[in-house]
mmCIF file of C-alpha atoms in Angstrom:
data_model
loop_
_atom_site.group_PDB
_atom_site.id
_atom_site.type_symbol
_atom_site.label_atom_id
_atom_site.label_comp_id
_atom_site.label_asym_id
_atom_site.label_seq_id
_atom_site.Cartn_x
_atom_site.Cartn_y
_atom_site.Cartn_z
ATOM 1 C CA UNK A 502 58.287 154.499 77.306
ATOM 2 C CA UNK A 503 58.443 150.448 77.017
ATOM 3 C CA UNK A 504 60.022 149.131 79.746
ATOM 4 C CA UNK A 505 61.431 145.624 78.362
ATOM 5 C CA UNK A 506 62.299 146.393 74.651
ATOM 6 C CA UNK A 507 63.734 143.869 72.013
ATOM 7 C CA UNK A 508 64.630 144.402 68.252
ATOM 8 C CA UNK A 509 63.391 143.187 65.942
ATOM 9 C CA UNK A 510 60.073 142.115 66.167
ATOM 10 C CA UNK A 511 60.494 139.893 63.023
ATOM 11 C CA UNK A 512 63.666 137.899 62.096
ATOM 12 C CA UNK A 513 63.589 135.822 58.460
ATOM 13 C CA UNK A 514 66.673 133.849 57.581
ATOM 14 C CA UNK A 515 68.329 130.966 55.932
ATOM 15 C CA UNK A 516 69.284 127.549 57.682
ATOM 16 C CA UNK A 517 72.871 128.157 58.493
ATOM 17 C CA UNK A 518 73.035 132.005 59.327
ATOM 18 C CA UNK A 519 74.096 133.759 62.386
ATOM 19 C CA UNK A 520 72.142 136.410 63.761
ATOM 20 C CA UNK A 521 71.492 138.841 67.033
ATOM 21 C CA UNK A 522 67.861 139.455 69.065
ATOM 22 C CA UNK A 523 68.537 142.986 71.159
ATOM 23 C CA UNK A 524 67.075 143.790 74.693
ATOM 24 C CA UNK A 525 66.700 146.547 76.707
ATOM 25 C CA UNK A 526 65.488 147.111 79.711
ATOM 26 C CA UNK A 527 64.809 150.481 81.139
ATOM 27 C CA UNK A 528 63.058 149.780 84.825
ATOM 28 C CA UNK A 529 66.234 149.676 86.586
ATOM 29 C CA UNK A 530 65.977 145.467 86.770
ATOM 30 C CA UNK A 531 68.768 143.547 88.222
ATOM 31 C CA UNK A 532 67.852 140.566 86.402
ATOM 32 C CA UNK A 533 66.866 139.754 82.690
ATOM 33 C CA UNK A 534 65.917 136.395 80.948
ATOM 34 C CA UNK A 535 65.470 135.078 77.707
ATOM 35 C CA UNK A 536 62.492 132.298 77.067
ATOM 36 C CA UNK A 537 61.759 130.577 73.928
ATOM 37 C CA UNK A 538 58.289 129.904 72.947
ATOM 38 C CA UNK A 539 57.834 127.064 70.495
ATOM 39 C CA UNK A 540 54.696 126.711 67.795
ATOM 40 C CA UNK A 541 52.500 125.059 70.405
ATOM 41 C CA UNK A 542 52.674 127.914 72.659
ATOM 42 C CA UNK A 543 54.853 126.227 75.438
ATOM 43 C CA UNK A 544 56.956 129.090 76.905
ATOM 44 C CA UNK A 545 60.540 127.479 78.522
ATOM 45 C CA UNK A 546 63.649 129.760 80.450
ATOM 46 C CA UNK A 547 66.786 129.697 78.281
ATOM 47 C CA UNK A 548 68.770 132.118 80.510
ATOM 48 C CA UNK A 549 69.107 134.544 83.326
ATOM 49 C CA UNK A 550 72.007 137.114 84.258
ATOM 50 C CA UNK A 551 71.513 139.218 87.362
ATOM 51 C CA UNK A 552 74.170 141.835 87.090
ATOM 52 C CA UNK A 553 75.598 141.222 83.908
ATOM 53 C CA UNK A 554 76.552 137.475 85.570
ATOM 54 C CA UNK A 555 75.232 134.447 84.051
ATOM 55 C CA UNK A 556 72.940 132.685 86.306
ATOM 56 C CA UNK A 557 70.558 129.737 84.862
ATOM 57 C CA UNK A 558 71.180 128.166 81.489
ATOM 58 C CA UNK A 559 68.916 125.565 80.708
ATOM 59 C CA UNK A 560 70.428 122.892 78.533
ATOM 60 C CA UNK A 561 70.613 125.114 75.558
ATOM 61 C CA UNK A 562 73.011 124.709 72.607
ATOM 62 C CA UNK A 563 76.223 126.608 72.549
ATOM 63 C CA UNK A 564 75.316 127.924 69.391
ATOM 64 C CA UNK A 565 73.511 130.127 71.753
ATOM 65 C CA UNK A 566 75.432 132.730 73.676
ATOM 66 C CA UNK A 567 73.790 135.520 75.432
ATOM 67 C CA UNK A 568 75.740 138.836 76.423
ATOM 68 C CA UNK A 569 74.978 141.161 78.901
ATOM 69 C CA UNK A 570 77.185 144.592 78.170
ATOM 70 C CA UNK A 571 75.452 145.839 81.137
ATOM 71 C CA UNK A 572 72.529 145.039 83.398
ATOM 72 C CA UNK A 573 69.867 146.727 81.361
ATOM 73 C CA UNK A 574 70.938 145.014 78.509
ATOM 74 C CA UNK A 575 70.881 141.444 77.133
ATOM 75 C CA UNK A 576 71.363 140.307 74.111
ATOM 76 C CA UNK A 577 71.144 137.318 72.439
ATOM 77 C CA UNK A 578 73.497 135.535 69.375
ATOM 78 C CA UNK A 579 72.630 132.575 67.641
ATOM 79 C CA UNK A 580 75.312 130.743 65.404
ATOM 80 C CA UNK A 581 74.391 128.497 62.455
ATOM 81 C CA UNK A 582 70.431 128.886 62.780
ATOM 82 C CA UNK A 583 68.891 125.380 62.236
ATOM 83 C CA UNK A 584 65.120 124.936 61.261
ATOM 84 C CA UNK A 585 64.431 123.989 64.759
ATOM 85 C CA UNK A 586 65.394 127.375 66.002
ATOM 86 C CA UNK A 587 61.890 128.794 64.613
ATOM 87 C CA UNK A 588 59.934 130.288 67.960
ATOM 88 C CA UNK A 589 59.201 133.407 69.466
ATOM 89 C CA UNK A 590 62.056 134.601 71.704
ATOM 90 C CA UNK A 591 60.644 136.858 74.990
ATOM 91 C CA UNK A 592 62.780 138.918 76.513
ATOM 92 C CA UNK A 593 61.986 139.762 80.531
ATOM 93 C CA UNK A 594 63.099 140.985 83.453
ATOM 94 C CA UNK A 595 62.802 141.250 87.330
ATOM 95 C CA UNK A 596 64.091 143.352 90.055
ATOM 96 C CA UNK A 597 66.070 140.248 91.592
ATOM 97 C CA UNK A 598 66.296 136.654 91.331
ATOM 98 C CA UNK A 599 66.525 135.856 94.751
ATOM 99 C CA UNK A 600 62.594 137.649 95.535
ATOM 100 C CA UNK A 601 60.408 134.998 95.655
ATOM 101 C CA UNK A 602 57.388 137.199 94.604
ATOM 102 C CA UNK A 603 58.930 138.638 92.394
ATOM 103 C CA UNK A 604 57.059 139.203 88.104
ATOM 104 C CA UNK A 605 58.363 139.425 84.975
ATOM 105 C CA UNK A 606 58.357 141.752 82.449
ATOM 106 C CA UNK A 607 58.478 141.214 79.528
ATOM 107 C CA UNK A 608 59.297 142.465 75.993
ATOM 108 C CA UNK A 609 57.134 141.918 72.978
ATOM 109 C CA UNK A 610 59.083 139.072 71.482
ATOM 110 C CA UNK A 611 61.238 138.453 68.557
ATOM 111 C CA UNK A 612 59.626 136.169 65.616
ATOM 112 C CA UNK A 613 62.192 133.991 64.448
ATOM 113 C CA UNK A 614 61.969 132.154 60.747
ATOM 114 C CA UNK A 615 64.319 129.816 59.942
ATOM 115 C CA UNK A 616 63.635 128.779 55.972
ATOM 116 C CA UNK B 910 60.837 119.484 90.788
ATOM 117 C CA UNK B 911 58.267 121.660 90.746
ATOM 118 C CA UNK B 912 55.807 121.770 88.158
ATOM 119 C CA UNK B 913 52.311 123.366 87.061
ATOM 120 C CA UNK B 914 49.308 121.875 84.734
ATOM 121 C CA UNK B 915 46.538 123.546 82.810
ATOM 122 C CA UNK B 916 44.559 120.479 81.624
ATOM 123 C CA UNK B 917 42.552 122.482 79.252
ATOM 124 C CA UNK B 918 44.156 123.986 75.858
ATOM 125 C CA UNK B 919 41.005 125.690 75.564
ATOM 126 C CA UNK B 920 38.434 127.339 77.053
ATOM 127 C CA UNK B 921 35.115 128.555 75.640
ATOM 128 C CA UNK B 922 32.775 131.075 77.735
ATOM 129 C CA UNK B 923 29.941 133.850 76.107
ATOM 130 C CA UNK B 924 30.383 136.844 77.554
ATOM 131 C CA UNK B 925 28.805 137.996 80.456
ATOM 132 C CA UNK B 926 28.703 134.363 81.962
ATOM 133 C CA UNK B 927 31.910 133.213 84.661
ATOM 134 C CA UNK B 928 35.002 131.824 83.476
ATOM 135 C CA UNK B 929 37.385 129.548 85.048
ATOM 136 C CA UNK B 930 41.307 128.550 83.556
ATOM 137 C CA UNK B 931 42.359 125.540 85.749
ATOM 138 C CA UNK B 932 45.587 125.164 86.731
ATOM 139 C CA UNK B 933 47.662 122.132 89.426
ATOM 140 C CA UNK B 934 51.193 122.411 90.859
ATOM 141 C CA UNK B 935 53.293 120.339 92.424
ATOM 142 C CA UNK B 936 55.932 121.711 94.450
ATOM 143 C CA UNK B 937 58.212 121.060 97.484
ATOM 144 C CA UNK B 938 57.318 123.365 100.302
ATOM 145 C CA UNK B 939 55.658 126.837 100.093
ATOM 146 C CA UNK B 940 54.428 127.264 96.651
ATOM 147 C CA UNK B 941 55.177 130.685 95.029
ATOM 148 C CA UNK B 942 52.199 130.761 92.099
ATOM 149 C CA UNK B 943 51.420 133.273 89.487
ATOM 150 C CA UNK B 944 49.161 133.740 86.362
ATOM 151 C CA UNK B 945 50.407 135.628 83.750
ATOM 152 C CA UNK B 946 47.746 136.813 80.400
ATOM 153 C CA UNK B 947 49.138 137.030 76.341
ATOM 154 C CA UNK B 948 47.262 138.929 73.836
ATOM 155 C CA UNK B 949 48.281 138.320 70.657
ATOM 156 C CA UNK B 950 51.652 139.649 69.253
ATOM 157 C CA UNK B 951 52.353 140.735 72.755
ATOM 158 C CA UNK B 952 54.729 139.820 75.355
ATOM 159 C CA UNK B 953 53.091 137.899 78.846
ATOM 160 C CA UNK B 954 51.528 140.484 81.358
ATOM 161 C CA UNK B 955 51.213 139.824 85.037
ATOM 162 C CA UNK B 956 47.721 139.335 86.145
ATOM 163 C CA UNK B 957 48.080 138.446 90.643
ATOM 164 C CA UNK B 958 50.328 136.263 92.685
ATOM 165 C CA UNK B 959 49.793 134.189 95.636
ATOM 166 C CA UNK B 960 52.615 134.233 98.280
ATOM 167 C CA UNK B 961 51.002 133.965 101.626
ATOM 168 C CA UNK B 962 47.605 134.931 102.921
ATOM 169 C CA UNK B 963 44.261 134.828 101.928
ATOM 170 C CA UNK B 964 43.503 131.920 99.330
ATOM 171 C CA UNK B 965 41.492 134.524 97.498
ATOM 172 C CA UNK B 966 43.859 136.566 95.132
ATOM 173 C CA UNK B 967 42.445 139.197 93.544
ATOM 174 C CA UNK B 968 44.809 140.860 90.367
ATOM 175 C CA UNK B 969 44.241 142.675 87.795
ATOM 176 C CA UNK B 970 41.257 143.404 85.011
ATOM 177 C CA UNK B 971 38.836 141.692 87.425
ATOM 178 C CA UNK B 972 40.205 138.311 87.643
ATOM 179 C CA UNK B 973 40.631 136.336 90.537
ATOM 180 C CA UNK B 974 42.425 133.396 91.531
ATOM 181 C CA UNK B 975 41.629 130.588 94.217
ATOM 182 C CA UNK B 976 44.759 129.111 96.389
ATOM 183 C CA UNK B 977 43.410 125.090 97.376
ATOM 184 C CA UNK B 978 46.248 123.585 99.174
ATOM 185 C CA UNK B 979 44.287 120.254 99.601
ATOM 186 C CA UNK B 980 43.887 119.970 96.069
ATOM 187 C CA UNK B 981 47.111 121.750 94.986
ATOM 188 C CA UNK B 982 44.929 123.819 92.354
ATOM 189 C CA UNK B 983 45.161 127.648 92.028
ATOM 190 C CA UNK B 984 42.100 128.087 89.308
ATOM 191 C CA UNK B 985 42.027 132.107 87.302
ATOM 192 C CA UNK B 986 37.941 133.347 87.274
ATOM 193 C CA UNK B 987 36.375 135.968 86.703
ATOM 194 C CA UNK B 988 32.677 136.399 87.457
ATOM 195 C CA UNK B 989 31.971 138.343 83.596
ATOM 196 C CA UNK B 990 33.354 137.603 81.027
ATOM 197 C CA UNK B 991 34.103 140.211 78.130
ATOM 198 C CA UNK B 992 35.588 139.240 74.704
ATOM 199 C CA UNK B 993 38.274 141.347 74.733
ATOM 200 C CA UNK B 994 39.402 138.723 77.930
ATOM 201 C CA UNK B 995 40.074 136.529 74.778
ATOM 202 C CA UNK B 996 43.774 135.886 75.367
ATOM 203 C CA UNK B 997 46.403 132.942 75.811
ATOM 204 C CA UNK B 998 46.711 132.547 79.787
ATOM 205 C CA UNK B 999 49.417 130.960 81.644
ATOM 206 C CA UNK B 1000 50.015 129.281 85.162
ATOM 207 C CA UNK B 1001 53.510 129.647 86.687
ATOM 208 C CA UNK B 1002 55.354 128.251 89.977
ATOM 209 C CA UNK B 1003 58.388 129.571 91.501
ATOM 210 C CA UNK B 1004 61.067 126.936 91.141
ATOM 211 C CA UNK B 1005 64.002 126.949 93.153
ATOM 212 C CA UNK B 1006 67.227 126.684 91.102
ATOM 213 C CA UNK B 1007 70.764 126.311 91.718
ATOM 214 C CA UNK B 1008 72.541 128.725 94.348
ATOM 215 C CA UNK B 1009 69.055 129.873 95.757
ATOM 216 C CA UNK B 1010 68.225 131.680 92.435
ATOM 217 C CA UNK B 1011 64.660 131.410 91.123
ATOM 218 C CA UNK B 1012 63.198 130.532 88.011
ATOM 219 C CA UNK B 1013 59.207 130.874 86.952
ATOM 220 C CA UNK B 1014 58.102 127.757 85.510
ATOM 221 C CA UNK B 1015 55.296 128.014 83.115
ATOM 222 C CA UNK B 1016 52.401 125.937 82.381
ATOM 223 C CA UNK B 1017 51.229 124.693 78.828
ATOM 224 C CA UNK B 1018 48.620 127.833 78.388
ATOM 225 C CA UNK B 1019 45.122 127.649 77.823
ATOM 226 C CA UNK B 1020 43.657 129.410 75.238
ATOM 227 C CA UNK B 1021 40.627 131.561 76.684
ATOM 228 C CA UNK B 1022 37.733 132.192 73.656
ATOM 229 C CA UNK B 1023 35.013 134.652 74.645
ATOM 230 C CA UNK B 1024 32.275 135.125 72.442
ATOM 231 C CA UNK B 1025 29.771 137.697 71.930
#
């Protein structure tokens, strides 16, 4: 079984769309992120909820708006796509933010395309 | 605010010889350091941590990792190298944020290249 999982694996849309990245989680995590990796590789948080609450947002538009149903589960929206917005999204998780030895897991990613 | 370097965006080893991914920090207080391995298409994998303890961390698939407080470094090696440790490797700190909650922040990457 894959223990951080996030559909779908590839995501090609026009400028101006809305659209959802899924994650699931199935290791019994408190905590789950989502990080953005750009073309050159560098890998940056986005956001963190440990039990379903919103922790760390770092400086990211509101046109993005995670949701966390529940705590194996986090989800990400993104409103009126822009070209910028191309990257690989990772989904991860962690037993609890507050460790501080704590590893990620993390999903496969989500290759976004914004033509 | 804590931060980590890898100064090279690539390294390039033959196989069977030793490799070493360099990586700085700069932190306030105990650092909290990880390295973390991507194959292509995949999602990052844990490879060790150092907490506390020996400056020697050893993780996983053989690699090691060298804790130098003096020099702030915590350099990835392996003694062998094998090309299928071709990979995209990445340094991380523990940063402390808001409310005592942590974040990992990750390095640039360096791009490891092992060749037959």
């Amino acid at each position: 079984d894959t223990a951080v999982s996030q559909t779908p694996k590839y995501l090609v849309t026009q400028m101006g769309n809305d659209k959802s990245i899924k994650c699931e989680q199935n290791l019994g995590h408190d905590t789950m992120y989502w990080y953005k990796q750009d073309s050159k590789k560098f890998l940056k948080i986005m956001f963190s909820y440990n039990n379903k609450e919103l922790i760390i947002n770092e400086t990211v538009p509101n046109r993005f708006s995670p949701k966390s149903p529940d705590k194996a589960h986090l989800n990400l929206h993104i409103n009126s796509l822009e070209l910028g917005d191309s990257a690989v999204y990772f989904c991860a998780s962690s037993q609890d933010l507050r460790t501080v030895n704590e590893k990620l897991f993390f999903g496969s990613g989500t290759q976004l395309s914004v033509l | 605010a804590q931060s980590v370097a890898q100064p090279e965006d690539q390294v390039n080893v033959a196989e069977g010889n030793p490799l070493t991914v360099k990586c700085t920090y700069s932190v306030s207080g105990n650092p909290y350091l990880f390295w973390y391995v991507q194959y292509p298409n995949r999602g990052l994998q844990f490879l060790l941590k150092y907490i506390t303890g020996d400056n020697l961390v050893k993780g996983s698939y053989g690699f090691e990792a060298e804790f130098n407080k003096s020099q702030t470094s915590f350099h990835l090696k392996k003694p062998s190298a094998l090309v299928s440790d071709s990979a995209l490797y990445f340094c991380a700190v523990r940063g402390m944020f808001s409310g005592g909650y942590n974040k990992l922040i990750f390095g640039a990457g360096t791009r490891l290249a092992v060749h037959p």
